[in-house]
Amino acid sequence: NMAGKISKDELEELREAFGKIDLDGNGSICDYELHELFKEANLPLPGYKVREIIQKLDRNKDNKISFDEFLSVSHELKSSDIAKSFRKAINRKEGILAIGGTSTQSSEGTQHSFSEEERYAFVNWLNTALENDPDCKHALPMDPNSDSLFKAMGDGIVLCKMINLSVPDTIDERTINKKKLTPFTIQENLNLALNSASAIGCHVVNIGALDLREGKPHLVLGLLWQIIKIGLFADIELSRNEALAALLRDGETLEDLMKLSPEELLLRWANFHLENAGWQKINNFSSDIKVQTRCRSLFQDSRAYFHLLNQISPKGTEEDQPRIDISMAGFSEKDDLKRAENMLQQADRLGCRQFVTPADVVAGNPKLNLAFVANLFNKYPSLTKPEGEDIDWGLLEGETREERTFRNWMNSLGVNPHVNHLYGDLADALVILQLYEKIKVPVDWTNKVNKPPYPKIGTNMKKLENCNYAVELGKTTAKFSLVGIGGQDLNDGNATLTLALVWQLMRRYTLNVLEDLGDGQKANDDIIVKWVNTTLSEAGKTTKISSFKDKEISTSLPVVDLIDAIQPGSISYDLVKTGSLSAEDKLENAKYAVSMARKIGARVYALPDDLVEVKPKMVMTVFACLMGRGMKRA
Ligand SMILES: *[C@@H]1O[C@H](CO)[C@@H](O)[C@H](O)[C@H]1NC(C)=O
Ligand SMILES: *[C@@H]1O[C@H](CO)[C@@H](O)[C@H](O)[C@H]1NC(C)=O
Ligand SMILES: *[C@@H]1O[C@H](CO)[C@@H](O)[C@H](O)[C@H]1NC(C)=O
Ligand SMILES: *[C@@H]1O[C@H](CO)[C@@H](O)[C@H](O)[C@H]1NC(C)=O
């Protein structure tokens, strides 16, 4: 272990350099990565020099260099020639550490630029959102014009807070390491953040803890946007906000409205208010035109925004909301930028000057304008739930916890399109077919799958064919139990039957992770239960489970003990409630257990309530993920 012999500053510098060289973030560097970096640092070392350095560094001759090997060179070879070229290569003035700017390189060698507008917008949003959080004082407020955002993400604290803000209660506050951070406890925070982000449906497959620690701009911004968007969109849904039914058009049912994506609902909402204002409305919206593009053209000159603000501003008719009159004085300003600034000053009076600058409005930055509109909706929806009429409110059922977990799981794997509504969005089976690929069931995309855009006539037939193929693959290749399930059921969105297939996909996905680790032996429930029992007893724990239905699981104690068995000392037992537990105690334990599992590196999708209520399916995934984690360690 070299770390003890090197000064702290030097260690930091080397760590930073290592992170920059390790382009794909896999924890070791190879020769092409070093080559690339030397090139970028304007240090055109001849190939043989690079190879020489690599040979010296690579002490165990596996053609890869770990961080420890990387450290040894600066220590052991201090005076040698090689060490000198190496130090020069890292040098802060002209070497690797001098590389910065607004682009980073990926493993494919492609240039990743990032949007400074996004950086500016997200920093301001974070500064406001976490303004009063005592745990963020070390990082906030950040300067929106600098790269402080990327540094601030490095210890995982701000990120954990943002996730919890977007989906409240996702992260148990007590599990975040806040004081005296070390590389290890930082790694834990980042694990917690990434696994929690995944659990709320962020696609984090290509992001690792090291990327965050290094603050790779395009990856940090990409993740932040996903987290922020999930928070902004959370309430743009009929079951959360029944007043959205005011957006129903003639001849539409609640069901039709429920099928719309949050982006589509948002556009409708804006149009609804614009129409009331007698302003030009977009009425030829068709789903194959990107909503974001629409938002842009609609708002670019700020005039529609003026009208929207004027429509939604509080009129003083509700208690505790003072009247705010929007000034339209800036509406006829000739200059686009000035008009946008005038408009934003009015938005500011509503507390909604967020996400966009005048330049972003004029340029029509789609992401940021979407965020601006979503924030307006959240603060001032200004819709009234329609009364009386022939609306069948019975149809309006919120998403179940299980449905949400399945959806988050799919989205975290990056399926396309994003799944907003479990049944509607699976009706053409394209997402299901992508999930088959994730469990290594090959899909014949060329010959067997109909892809959108579907023809105007016979659309549903095309979708149904996909569904039939999805069921066939499940029966033949995946060997799922699909008795009584036909393509038509998926196409119809039959909840019970769709869930039956989706669960088998998720179960297989979870078990595959275990097979990847083990000796090829097929994992099943019994093997997992046995492993849990053995691991618990070997660690001297008294808890055990008889199955995934074991009532003891509702205390979360077996889970907590198992985590402590896998990573000894990780559990603070003073936080764990024991003895005769109230419902509240159980929930506290479960929240702690789920966050701790994620913190030690298990990608758990299940929710605390699943443990409390001992939902066998979700309980199985928790133990399977922990087993995967435990075996990796062994
Ligand atoms: C997470 O959210 C819950 C509920 O909003 C809150 O009580 C808790 O303090 C939050 N924790 C963090 C880490 O922000
Ligand atoms: C659609 O609406 C936009 C603006 O509302 C208008 O400019 C355009 O001509 C319309 N297109 C069609 C095909 O009607
Ligand atoms: C879904 O399928 C099951 C089994 O065939 C059936 O009993 C149920 O009625 C169906 N549900 C709906 C809403 O059609
Ligand atoms: C696990 O332990 C319980 C309780 O001792 C026991 O009933 C069960 O058979 C064990 N299960 C396995 C698979 O070892």
XYZ file of C-alpha atoms and ligand atoms in Angstrom:
690
model
C 0.000 0.000 0.000
C 1.756 3.072 -1.278
C -0.737 5.613 -0.078
C 0.935 6.062 3.302
C 4.266 7.145 1.886
C 3.096 9.977 -0.300
C 2.047 13.448 0.750
C -1.647 14.179 0.748
C -1.409 16.816 -1.961
C 0.611 14.579 -4.178
C -1.835 11.769 -3.619
C -4.731 13.969 -4.618
C -2.899 15.078 -7.693
C -2.112 11.544 -8.716
C -5.668 10.487 -8.082
C -6.912 13.288 -10.250
C -4.483 12.389 -12.991
C -5.426 8.745 -12.767
C -9.088 9.624 -13.101
C -8.336 11.651 -16.176
C -6.383 8.856 -17.780
C -8.902 6.198 -16.876
C -11.210 7.240 -19.645
C -13.709 4.456 -19.271
C -13.682 4.700 -15.510
C -13.100 1.000 -14.898
C -10.448 1.530 -12.238
C -7.443 0.585 -14.319
C -5.687 2.160 -17.245
C -4.348 0.614 -20.397
C -1.846 1.783 -22.928
C -4.228 3.380 -25.378
C -5.687 5.485 -22.633
C -2.257 6.733 -21.681
C -1.453 7.403 -25.336
C -4.629 9.405 -25.799
C -3.958 11.515 -22.779
C -0.384 12.266 -23.671
C -1.567 13.334 -27.087
C -4.211 15.585 -25.642
C -1.712 17.057 -23.222
C 0.478 18.007 -26.159
C 3.116 15.623 -24.922
C 3.776 13.581 -27.980
C 5.854 10.924 -26.312
C 7.061 8.367 -28.808
C 5.285 5.035 -28.597
C 8.255 3.235 -27.124
C 8.398 5.727 -24.269
C 4.775 5.117 -23.443
C 5.319 1.376 -23.553
C 8.352 1.768 -21.324
C 6.343 3.691 -18.772
C 3.600 1.129 -18.900
C 6.042 -1.733 -18.432
C 7.533 -0.070 -15.404
C 4.150 0.714 -13.960
C 2.588 -2.641 -14.617
C 4.204 -4.661 -11.906
C 1.976 -7.680 -12.040
C 2.181 -7.779 -15.849
C -1.509 -7.919 -16.579
C -1.249 -5.161 -19.189
C -3.296 -2.939 -16.972
C -2.283 -0.416 -14.365
C -4.120 -0.087 -11.122
C -4.069 3.039 -9.026
C -1.621 1.432 -6.599
C 0.783 0.585 -9.393
C 0.295 4.093 -10.636
C 1.312 5.427 -7.230
C 4.409 3.295 -6.989
C 6.118 4.945 -9.927
C 6.166 8.362 -8.429
C 7.541 6.925 -5.237
C 10.005 4.282 -6.297
C 11.213 5.792 -9.513
C 11.554 9.298 -8.215
C 14.866 10.056 -9.837
C 14.808 7.809 -12.871
C 14.351 9.042 -16.411
C 11.037 7.339 -16.723
C 9.754 8.920 -13.597
C 10.738 12.288 -14.973
C 8.771 11.902 -18.193
C 5.954 10.558 -16.110
C 5.915 13.539 -13.773
C 6.066 15.825 -16.749
C 3.116 14.058 -18.264
C 1.052 14.724 -15.189
C 2.233 18.276 -14.641
C -0.454 20.774 -13.761
C 0.834 23.442 -16.114
C 1.287 21.491 -19.295
C 0.510 17.860 -18.628
C -2.536 15.769 -17.998
C -3.778 17.873 -15.148
C -3.737 20.937 -17.333
C -6.342 19.429 -19.601
C -9.707 20.723 -18.733
C -11.939 23.042 -20.611
C -15.368 22.101 -21.678
C -14.839 18.687 -23.074
C -13.809 15.295 -21.882
C -13.086 12.141 -23.747
C -14.919 8.902 -23.556
C -13.518 5.448 -23.996
C -14.485 5.547 -27.656
C -12.283 8.553 -28.061
C -15.205 10.740 -29.017
C -15.234 14.278 -27.814
C -17.909 15.061 -25.253
C -18.804 18.656 -24.982
C -21.173 19.865 -22.344
C -23.655 22.662 -22.248
C -22.601 25.628 -20.160
C -26.231 26.754 -20.215
C -27.212 23.557 -18.446
C -24.446 23.930 -15.934
C -25.605 27.469 -15.190
C -29.250 26.420 -14.888
C -28.670 23.364 -12.724
C -26.313 25.179 -10.366
C -28.895 27.882 -9.738
C -31.581 25.279 -9.223
C -29.429 23.328 -6.767
C -28.418 26.468 -4.934
C -32.061 27.331 -4.358
C -33.303 23.827 -3.663
C -30.672 23.029 -1.053
C -30.169 26.538 0.265
C -31.238 25.702 3.802
C -29.711 22.271 4.107
C -27.020 22.360 6.786
C -25.308 19.317 5.260
C -24.658 21.146 2.015
C -23.026 24.209 3.513
C -19.590 22.971 2.460
C -20.591 22.994 -1.189
C -23.234 25.702 -1.561
C -23.823 28.197 -2.955
C -21.893 27.220 -6.055
C -20.734 29.666 -8.664
C -22.823 28.937 -11.769
C -20.101 30.255 -14.024
C -17.383 27.947 -12.816
C -16.821 24.228 -12.650
C -17.548 24.138 -8.931
C -20.620 22.014 -9.692
C -18.464 19.158 -10.893
C -16.296 19.292 -7.804
C -19.290 19.531 -5.527
C -20.706 16.295 -6.899
C -17.543 14.466 -5.948
C -18.410 13.548 -2.365
C -21.922 12.353 -3.152
C -23.680 14.412 -0.489
C -25.316 16.988 -2.741
C -26.290 14.254 -5.149
C -27.980 12.200 -2.413
C -29.872 15.294 -1.327
C -31.055 16.023 -4.864
C -32.334 12.482 -5.303
C -34.231 12.686 -2.065
C -35.679 16.001 -3.129
C -36.954 14.648 -6.431
C -38.459 11.536 -4.870
C -38.878 12.225 -1.159
C -37.749 9.548 1.246
C -35.653 7.672 -1.283
C -32.537 8.000 0.833
C -32.377 7.533 4.575
C -30.570 10.603 5.775
C -28.767 8.593 8.454
C -26.850 6.539 5.931
C -25.078 9.455 4.234
C -21.470 9.868 5.353
C -21.083 13.545 6.153
C -18.060 14.042 8.354
C -14.351 13.323 8.004
C -14.741 11.900 4.548
C -12.190 9.423 3.268
C -11.913 7.867 -0.188
C -13.778 4.870 1.202
C -16.668 6.768 2.759
C -16.916 8.926 -0.350
C -17.158 5.807 -2.439
C -19.999 4.667 -0.189
C -21.864 7.947 -0.691
C -21.454 7.659 -4.424
C -22.686 4.060 -4.379
C -25.670 5.211 -2.391
C -26.339 8.015 -4.854
C -25.956 5.909 -7.994
C -27.970 2.946 -6.753
C -30.696 5.255 -5.457
C -30.750 7.159 -8.743
C -31.199 3.855 -10.474
C -34.031 2.920 -8.118
C -35.960 6.073 -9.041
C -35.565 5.243 -12.722
C -32.438 7.092 -13.819
C -30.434 5.415 -16.539
C -27.046 5.116 -14.885
C -25.574 2.160 -16.699
C -22.669 4.090 -18.149
C -21.815 6.126 -15.094
C -19.532 4.939 -12.324
C -18.576 6.324 -8.943
C -15.225 7.352 -10.329
C -16.856 9.492 -13.023
C -18.665 11.393 -10.316
C -15.622 11.688 -8.138
C -13.728 13.026 -11.112
C -16.659 15.248 -11.965
C -16.830 14.290 -15.639
C -18.979 17.162 -16.888
C -21.166 15.486 -19.490
C -21.905 12.558 -17.189
C -22.635 14.729 -14.151
C -24.963 16.965 -16.166
C -26.667 13.979 -17.751
C -27.370 12.409 -14.383
C -28.466 15.668 -12.799
C -30.903 16.371 -15.608
C -32.492 12.965 -15.123
C -32.840 13.527 -11.386
C -34.200 17.042 -11.764
C -36.634 15.972 -14.462
C -38.025 13.136 -12.362
C -38.710 15.674 -9.614
C -40.250 18.223 -11.974
C -42.494 15.661 -13.643
C -43.597 13.874 -10.479
C -46.913 15.707 -10.211
C -47.706 16.037 -13.889
C -49.917 13.024 -13.683
C -53.657 12.677 -13.442
C -53.755 10.503 -10.344
C -51.595 13.008 -8.479
C -53.429 16.025 -9.721
C -57.050 15.482 -10.670
C -57.417 19.044 -11.878
C -55.485 17.951 -14.956
C -58.833 16.593 -16.140
C -59.598 20.211 -17.048
C -57.381 19.531 -20.062
C -59.776 16.945 -21.491
C -60.886 17.715 -25.018
C -64.244 16.959 -26.566
C -64.875 13.255 -26.891
C -61.888 12.252 -24.798
C -62.009 10.034 -21.738
C -59.825 10.161 -18.660
C -58.128 7.059 -20.014
C -57.015 8.953 -23.104
C -55.584 11.683 -20.939
C -53.861 9.185 -18.693
C -51.957 7.804 -21.664
C -50.213 11.100 -22.360
C -46.607 11.551 -21.331
C -45.737 14.331 -18.883
C -44.253 16.318 -21.769
C -47.486 16.035 -23.717
C -49.576 17.002 -20.728
C -47.371 19.992 -20.147
C -47.818 21.188 -23.686
C -51.568 20.778 -23.372
C -51.523 22.719 -20.168
C -49.660 25.590 -21.771
C -52.028 25.558 -24.732
C -55.024 25.510 -22.435
C -53.930 28.748 -20.814
C -52.878 30.302 -24.098
C -56.264 29.571 -25.570
C -57.957 31.195 -22.594
C -55.770 34.195 -23.219
C -56.949 34.301 -26.816
C -53.401 33.743 -27.958
C -52.313 31.519 -30.814
C -52.574 27.938 -29.812
C -50.895 24.944 -31.295
C -53.794 22.739 -32.293
C -52.206 20.573 -34.897
C -50.004 18.762 -32.503
C -49.175 15.319 -33.654
C -47.298 12.786 -31.641
C -44.573 12.183 -34.174
C -43.304 15.707 -33.795
C -41.063 16.037 -30.790
C -42.804 17.816 -27.987
C -39.675 19.618 -27.029
C -39.366 21.129 -30.463
C -42.929 22.314 -30.118
C -42.328 23.966 -26.774
C -39.487 25.766 -28.371
C -41.220 27.248 -31.354
C -44.123 28.213 -29.167
C -42.160 30.187 -26.670
C -39.098 31.503 -28.397
C -40.287 35.086 -28.772
C -41.429 35.225 -25.110
C -44.860 36.531 -26.046
C -46.594 33.248 -25.316
C -44.703 33.114 -22.037
C -46.036 36.561 -21.136
C -49.567 35.323 -21.724
C -48.962 32.124 -19.833
C -47.590 33.978 -16.805
C -50.519 36.345 -16.925
C -52.994 33.468 -16.968
C -51.471 31.483 -14.126
C -50.453 34.266 -11.759
C -52.420 34.173 -8.497
C -55.523 36.314 -8.621
C -55.881 36.659 -4.874
C -58.970 34.489 -4.788
C -57.373 31.801 -2.668
C -56.319 32.248 0.906
C -52.619 32.597 1.651
C -51.899 33.516 -1.970
C -51.601 37.241 -2.485
C -52.595 38.614 -5.852
C -49.723 39.162 -8.285
C -50.426 41.097 -11.447
C -48.111 40.375 -14.315
C -46.945 43.503 -16.079
C -47.282 43.182 -19.841
C -45.302 46.388 -20.370
C -42.302 44.526 -21.763
C -44.450 42.561 -24.208
C -44.013 44.920 -27.126
C -40.296 45.407 -26.709
C -38.719 45.014 -30.152
C -35.529 43.233 -29.188
C -35.954 39.504 -28.575
C -33.374 39.321 -25.802
C -34.734 42.352 -23.987
C -38.277 41.040 -24.305
C -37.122 37.724 -22.840
C -35.461 39.546 -19.951
C -38.665 41.523 -19.324
C -40.627 38.313 -19.285
C -38.202 36.647 -16.885
C -38.478 39.593 -14.523
C -42.180 38.876 -14.363
C -41.491 35.186 -13.809
C -39.220 36.238 -10.991
C -42.141 37.941 -9.293
C -43.816 34.531 -9.209
C -40.648 32.984 -7.795
C -40.207 31.119 -11.059
C -37.134 32.627 -12.636
C -35.446 29.278 -13.000
C -33.631 27.216 -15.622
C -33.596 29.729 -18.503
C -31.677 32.889 -19.245
C -32.947 35.332 -21.880
C -30.498 33.747 -24.297
C -31.889 30.271 -23.590
C -35.403 31.508 -24.292
C -34.415 33.115 -27.568
C -32.259 30.187 -28.637
C -35.087 27.849 -27.688
C -32.976 25.495 -25.609
C -35.465 22.599 -25.470
C -34.392 21.004 -22.198
C -34.227 24.197 -20.219
C -37.453 25.620 -21.612
C -39.197 22.368 -20.779
C -37.869 22.607 -17.222
C -38.998 26.237 -16.995
C -42.540 25.326 -18.075
C -42.649 22.301 -15.758
C -41.641 24.461 -12.830
C -44.359 26.987 -13.717
C -46.887 24.181 -13.765
C -45.769 22.874 -10.384
C -45.976 26.282 -8.748
C -49.110 27.601 -10.420
C -51.121 24.914 -12.221
C -54.190 27.177 -12.148
C -56.543 24.416 -13.182
C -59.899 23.597 -11.651
C -61.056 20.036 -11.403
C -64.175 19.711 -13.559
C -67.283 18.848 -11.550
C -70.418 16.957 -12.365
C -70.008 16.147 -16.015
C -69.794 12.641 -17.331
C -66.265 11.879 -16.239
C -65.759 8.391 -14.875
C -63.441 9.033 -11.934
C -63.554 5.349 -11.084
C -61.017 4.818 -13.843
C -58.503 6.905 -12.004
C -56.253 4.581 -10.125
C -52.805 5.583 -9.086
C -49.880 3.444 -10.005
C -49.226 0.608 -7.563
C -45.900 0.379 -5.827
C -45.086 -2.757 -7.770
C -45.863 -1.125 -11.098
C -43.675 1.820 -10.232
C -40.787 -0.420 -9.228
C -41.006 -2.361 -12.500
C -41.138 0.866 -14.445
C -38.144 2.326 -12.624
C -36.224 -0.866 -13.204
C -36.887 -0.727 -16.961
C -36.060 2.938 -17.239
C -32.855 2.503 -15.296
C -31.774 0.010 -17.954
C -32.247 2.709 -20.548
C -35.150 1.259 -22.527
C -36.411 3.410 -25.343
C -38.976 4.959 -25.306
C -38.988 5.939 -21.663
C -41.816 4.114 -19.888
C -44.263 6.553 -18.308
C -47.255 4.253 -18.112
C -46.523 0.610 -17.616
C -49.323 -0.897 -19.685
C -49.823 1.667 -22.414
C -46.131 1.951 -23.111
C -45.645 -1.809 -23.343
C -48.546 -2.314 -25.749
C -46.275 -2.710 -28.776
C -43.840 -4.927 -26.844
C -40.789 -3.007 -28.055
C -39.700 -2.340 -24.478
C -40.270 -5.968 -23.534
C -38.129 -7.065 -26.448
C -35.334 -4.765 -25.270
C -35.632 -6.330 -21.834
C -35.201 -9.784 -23.376
C -31.871 -8.626 -24.678
C -30.889 -7.536 -21.179
C -31.436 -11.105 -20.008
C -29.490 -12.455 -22.965
C -32.438 -13.727 -24.970
C -31.604 -12.837 -28.582
C -34.220 -10.847 -30.480
C -34.529 -10.979 -34.255
C -35.100 -7.274 -34.790
C -34.786 -7.478 -38.558
C -37.257 -10.199 -39.394
C -39.622 -10.455 -36.469
C -40.170 -6.963 -35.116
C -42.298 -4.133 -36.508
C -40.793 -0.797 -35.696
C -42.407 2.635 -35.561
C -43.551 4.684 -37.242
C -46.399 2.234 -37.724
C -48.613 2.588 -40.783
C -51.789 4.636 -40.363
C -53.921 1.656 -41.199
C -53.342 -1.545 -39.293
C -51.238 0.024 -36.559
C -52.581 -2.238 -33.913
C -52.000 -5.345 -35.991
C -48.314 -4.427 -36.181
C -48.155 -3.942 -32.436
C -50.006 -7.172 -31.817
C -47.513 -9.067 -33.974
C -44.723 -7.749 -31.769
C -46.619 -8.842 -28.685
C -47.117 -12.321 -30.095
C -43.409 -12.534 -30.791
C -42.642 -11.367 -27.232
C -44.806 -14.114 -25.753
C -43.319 -16.698 -28.099
C -39.768 -15.745 -27.084
C -40.780 -16.020 -23.446
C -42.194 -19.504 -23.928
C -39.503 -20.935 -26.179
C -36.183 -19.231 -25.537
C -36.526 -17.757 -22.053
C -38.531 -20.768 -20.817
C -40.841 -18.573 -18.786
C -44.083 -19.856 -17.374
C -46.641 -18.037 -19.507
C -49.660 -20.307 -19.302
C -52.748 -18.520 -20.545
C -50.884 -15.407 -21.658
C -51.200 -14.338 -25.258
C -49.874 -11.410 -27.273
C -53.355 -9.936 -27.187
C -53.180 -9.590 -23.400
C -50.028 -7.480 -23.605
C -51.518 -5.468 -26.400
C -54.684 -4.881 -24.354
C -52.614 -3.931 -21.346
C -54.155 -6.633 -19.134
C -52.536 -5.754 -15.827
C -52.325 -9.193 -14.222
C -50.894 -10.893 -17.261
C -48.495 -8.119 -18.219
C -47.158 -8.056 -14.668
C -46.674 -11.816 -14.763
C -44.351 -11.496 -17.750
C -42.576 -8.392 -16.487
C -41.897 -10.009 -13.137
C -40.310 -13.016 -14.788
C -38.090 -10.679 -16.780
C -36.995 -8.829 -13.664
C -36.492 -12.040 -11.730
C -34.330 -13.506 -14.478
C -32.353 -10.289 -14.703
C -31.690 -10.404 -10.971
C -30.673 -14.060 -11.008
C -28.413 -13.561 -14.030
C -26.268 -11.256 -11.968
C -25.690 -14.163 -9.597
C -24.852 -16.564 -12.393
C -22.290 -14.144 -13.734
C -20.532 -14.382 -10.407
C -20.941 -18.019 -9.524
C -19.620 -21.183 -11.072
C -22.350 -21.353 -13.664
C -24.738 -22.979 -11.220
C -28.318 -21.848 -11.722
C -29.388 -19.714 -8.808
C -32.862 -20.203 -7.421
C -34.824 -19.231 -4.331
C -33.521 -22.138 -2.239
C -29.907 -21.423 -3.005
C -30.373 -17.778 -2.066
C -32.154 -18.612 1.208
C -29.439 -21.102 2.078
C -26.724 -18.587 1.294
C -28.468 -15.976 3.456
C -28.745 -18.413 6.364
C -25.151 -19.562 6.068
C -23.751 -16.068 5.729
C -25.737 -14.881 8.731
C -24.702 -17.781 10.947
C -21.047 -17.615 9.898
C -21.012 -13.970 10.925
C -22.442 -14.942 14.307
C -25.834 -13.355 13.669
C -28.888 -14.943 15.244
C -31.357 -13.944 12.530
C -32.325 -16.342 9.753
C -35.022 -16.697 7.146
C -37.051 -19.732 6.173
C -38.259 -18.270 2.865
C -38.972 -14.921 1.261
C -42.350 -15.001 2.977
C -40.844 -15.260 6.452
C -42.725 -12.809 8.703
C -39.454 -11.950 10.462
C -38.484 -10.023 7.339
C -40.999 -7.320 8.226
C -38.594 -6.187 10.968
C -35.794 -5.882 8.372
C -33.461 -7.350 10.965
C -32.317 -10.251 8.757
C -31.507 -7.736 6.006
C -29.636 -5.437 8.338
C -27.662 -8.346 9.795
C -26.856 -9.657 6.352
C -25.490 -6.261 5.313
C -23.315 -6.248 8.410
C -22.183 -9.786 7.621
C -21.205 -8.781 4.090
C -19.478 -5.612 5.201
C -18.592 -6.019 8.866
C -19.070 -2.908 10.949
C -21.160 -1.122 8.333
C -24.368 -1.146 10.368
C -24.818 1.275 13.260
C -26.808 -0.981 15.529
C -27.796 1.928 17.749
C -30.042 3.072 14.875
C -31.749 -0.299 14.530
C -34.947 -0.906 16.469
C -35.286 -4.308 18.108
C -37.712 -6.052 20.436
C -41.410 -5.589 19.952
C -41.714 -3.277 16.959
C -44.482 -0.850 16.066
C -45.400 -0.316 12.418
C -43.385 2.877 12.536
C -40.312 1.137 13.963
C -40.500 -1.422 11.200
C -40.640 1.250 8.540
C -37.657 3.045 10.063
C -35.660 -0.174 10.024
C -36.704 -0.895 6.460
C -35.676 2.552 5.241
C -32.336 2.134 6.907
C -31.888 -1.362 5.471
C -32.694 -0.360 1.893
C -30.392 2.667 1.943
C -27.610 0.659 3.589
C -27.914 -2.084 0.974
C -27.498 0.526 -1.752
C -24.632 2.112 0.123
C -22.602 -1.088 0.216
C -23.148 -1.463 -3.505
C -26.316 -3.490 -4.011
C -28.580 -2.115 -6.711
C -31.835 -2.613 -4.838
C -35.031 -1.475 -6.561
C -37.402 -2.615 -3.829
C -38.882 -0.078 -1.431
C -38.981 -0.065 2.386
C -42.693 -0.921 2.384
C -41.954 -4.095 0.448
C -39.899 -5.322 3.387
C -42.407 -4.195 6.003
C -45.237 -5.919 4.146
C -43.002 -8.893 3.228
C -43.791 -8.822 -0.476
C -42.080 -12.062 -1.494
C -41.102 -10.989 -5.012
C -39.440 -7.777 -3.980
C -37.947 -9.441 -0.898
C -36.364 -11.989 -3.200
C -34.735 -9.237 -5.273
C -33.313 -7.615 -2.134
C -31.661 -10.818 -0.939
C -30.506 -11.746 -4.430
C -28.842 -8.340 -4.900
C -27.170 -8.660 -1.519
C -25.988 -12.136 -2.399
C -24.518 -10.756 -5.602
C -22.766 -8.119 -3.561
C -21.562 -10.632 -0.987
C -20.173 -13.052 -3.540
C -18.326 -10.307 -5.358
C -16.557 -9.479 -2.140
C -15.622 -13.069 -1.339
C -35.347 12.887 2.470
O -36.695 13.171 2.352
C -37.437 13.036 3.532
C -38.861 13.294 3.202
O -38.994 14.433 2.414
C -36.891 13.978 4.590
O -37.599 13.792 5.791
C -35.432 13.691 4.796
O -34.887 14.597 5.702
C -34.706 13.791 3.487
N -33.332 13.380 3.623
C -32.363 13.927 2.922
C -31.100 13.203 2.922
O -32.505 14.957 2.319
C -49.579 24.015 -37.248
O -49.623 25.095 -36.344
C -48.645 26.057 -36.558
C -48.717 27.064 -35.447
O -49.874 26.935 -34.692
C -48.845 26.697 -37.930
O -47.855 27.657 -38.158
C -48.752 25.618 -38.977
O -49.023 26.151 -40.246
C -49.743 24.514 -38.700
N -49.485 23.431 -39.598
C -50.471 22.791 -40.242
C -50.047 21.683 -41.135
O -51.639 23.075 -40.092
C -56.905 -10.195 -17.634
O -56.755 -11.570 -17.875
C -57.285 -12.391 -16.856
C -56.917 -13.824 -17.191
O -57.287 -14.160 -18.499
C -58.786 -12.196 -16.781
O -59.330 -12.996 -15.758
C -59.066 -10.737 -16.503
O -60.432 -10.491 -16.535
C -58.373 -9.849 -17.515
N -58.515 -8.486 -17.112
C -59.070 -7.567 -17.873
C -59.154 -6.197 -17.312
O -59.498 -7.826 -18.984
C -32.754 -21.389 7.006
O -32.987 -21.346 8.380
C -34.327 -21.676 8.783
C -34.429 -21.466 10.246
O -33.415 -22.161 10.909
C -34.642 -23.097 8.396
O -35.969 -23.401 8.743
C -34.461 -23.238 6.919
O -34.604 -24.591 6.544
C -33.104 -22.754 6.462
N -33.159 -22.736 5.025
C -32.177 -23.142 4.268
C -32.441 -23.189 2.810
O -31.106 -23.480 4.731
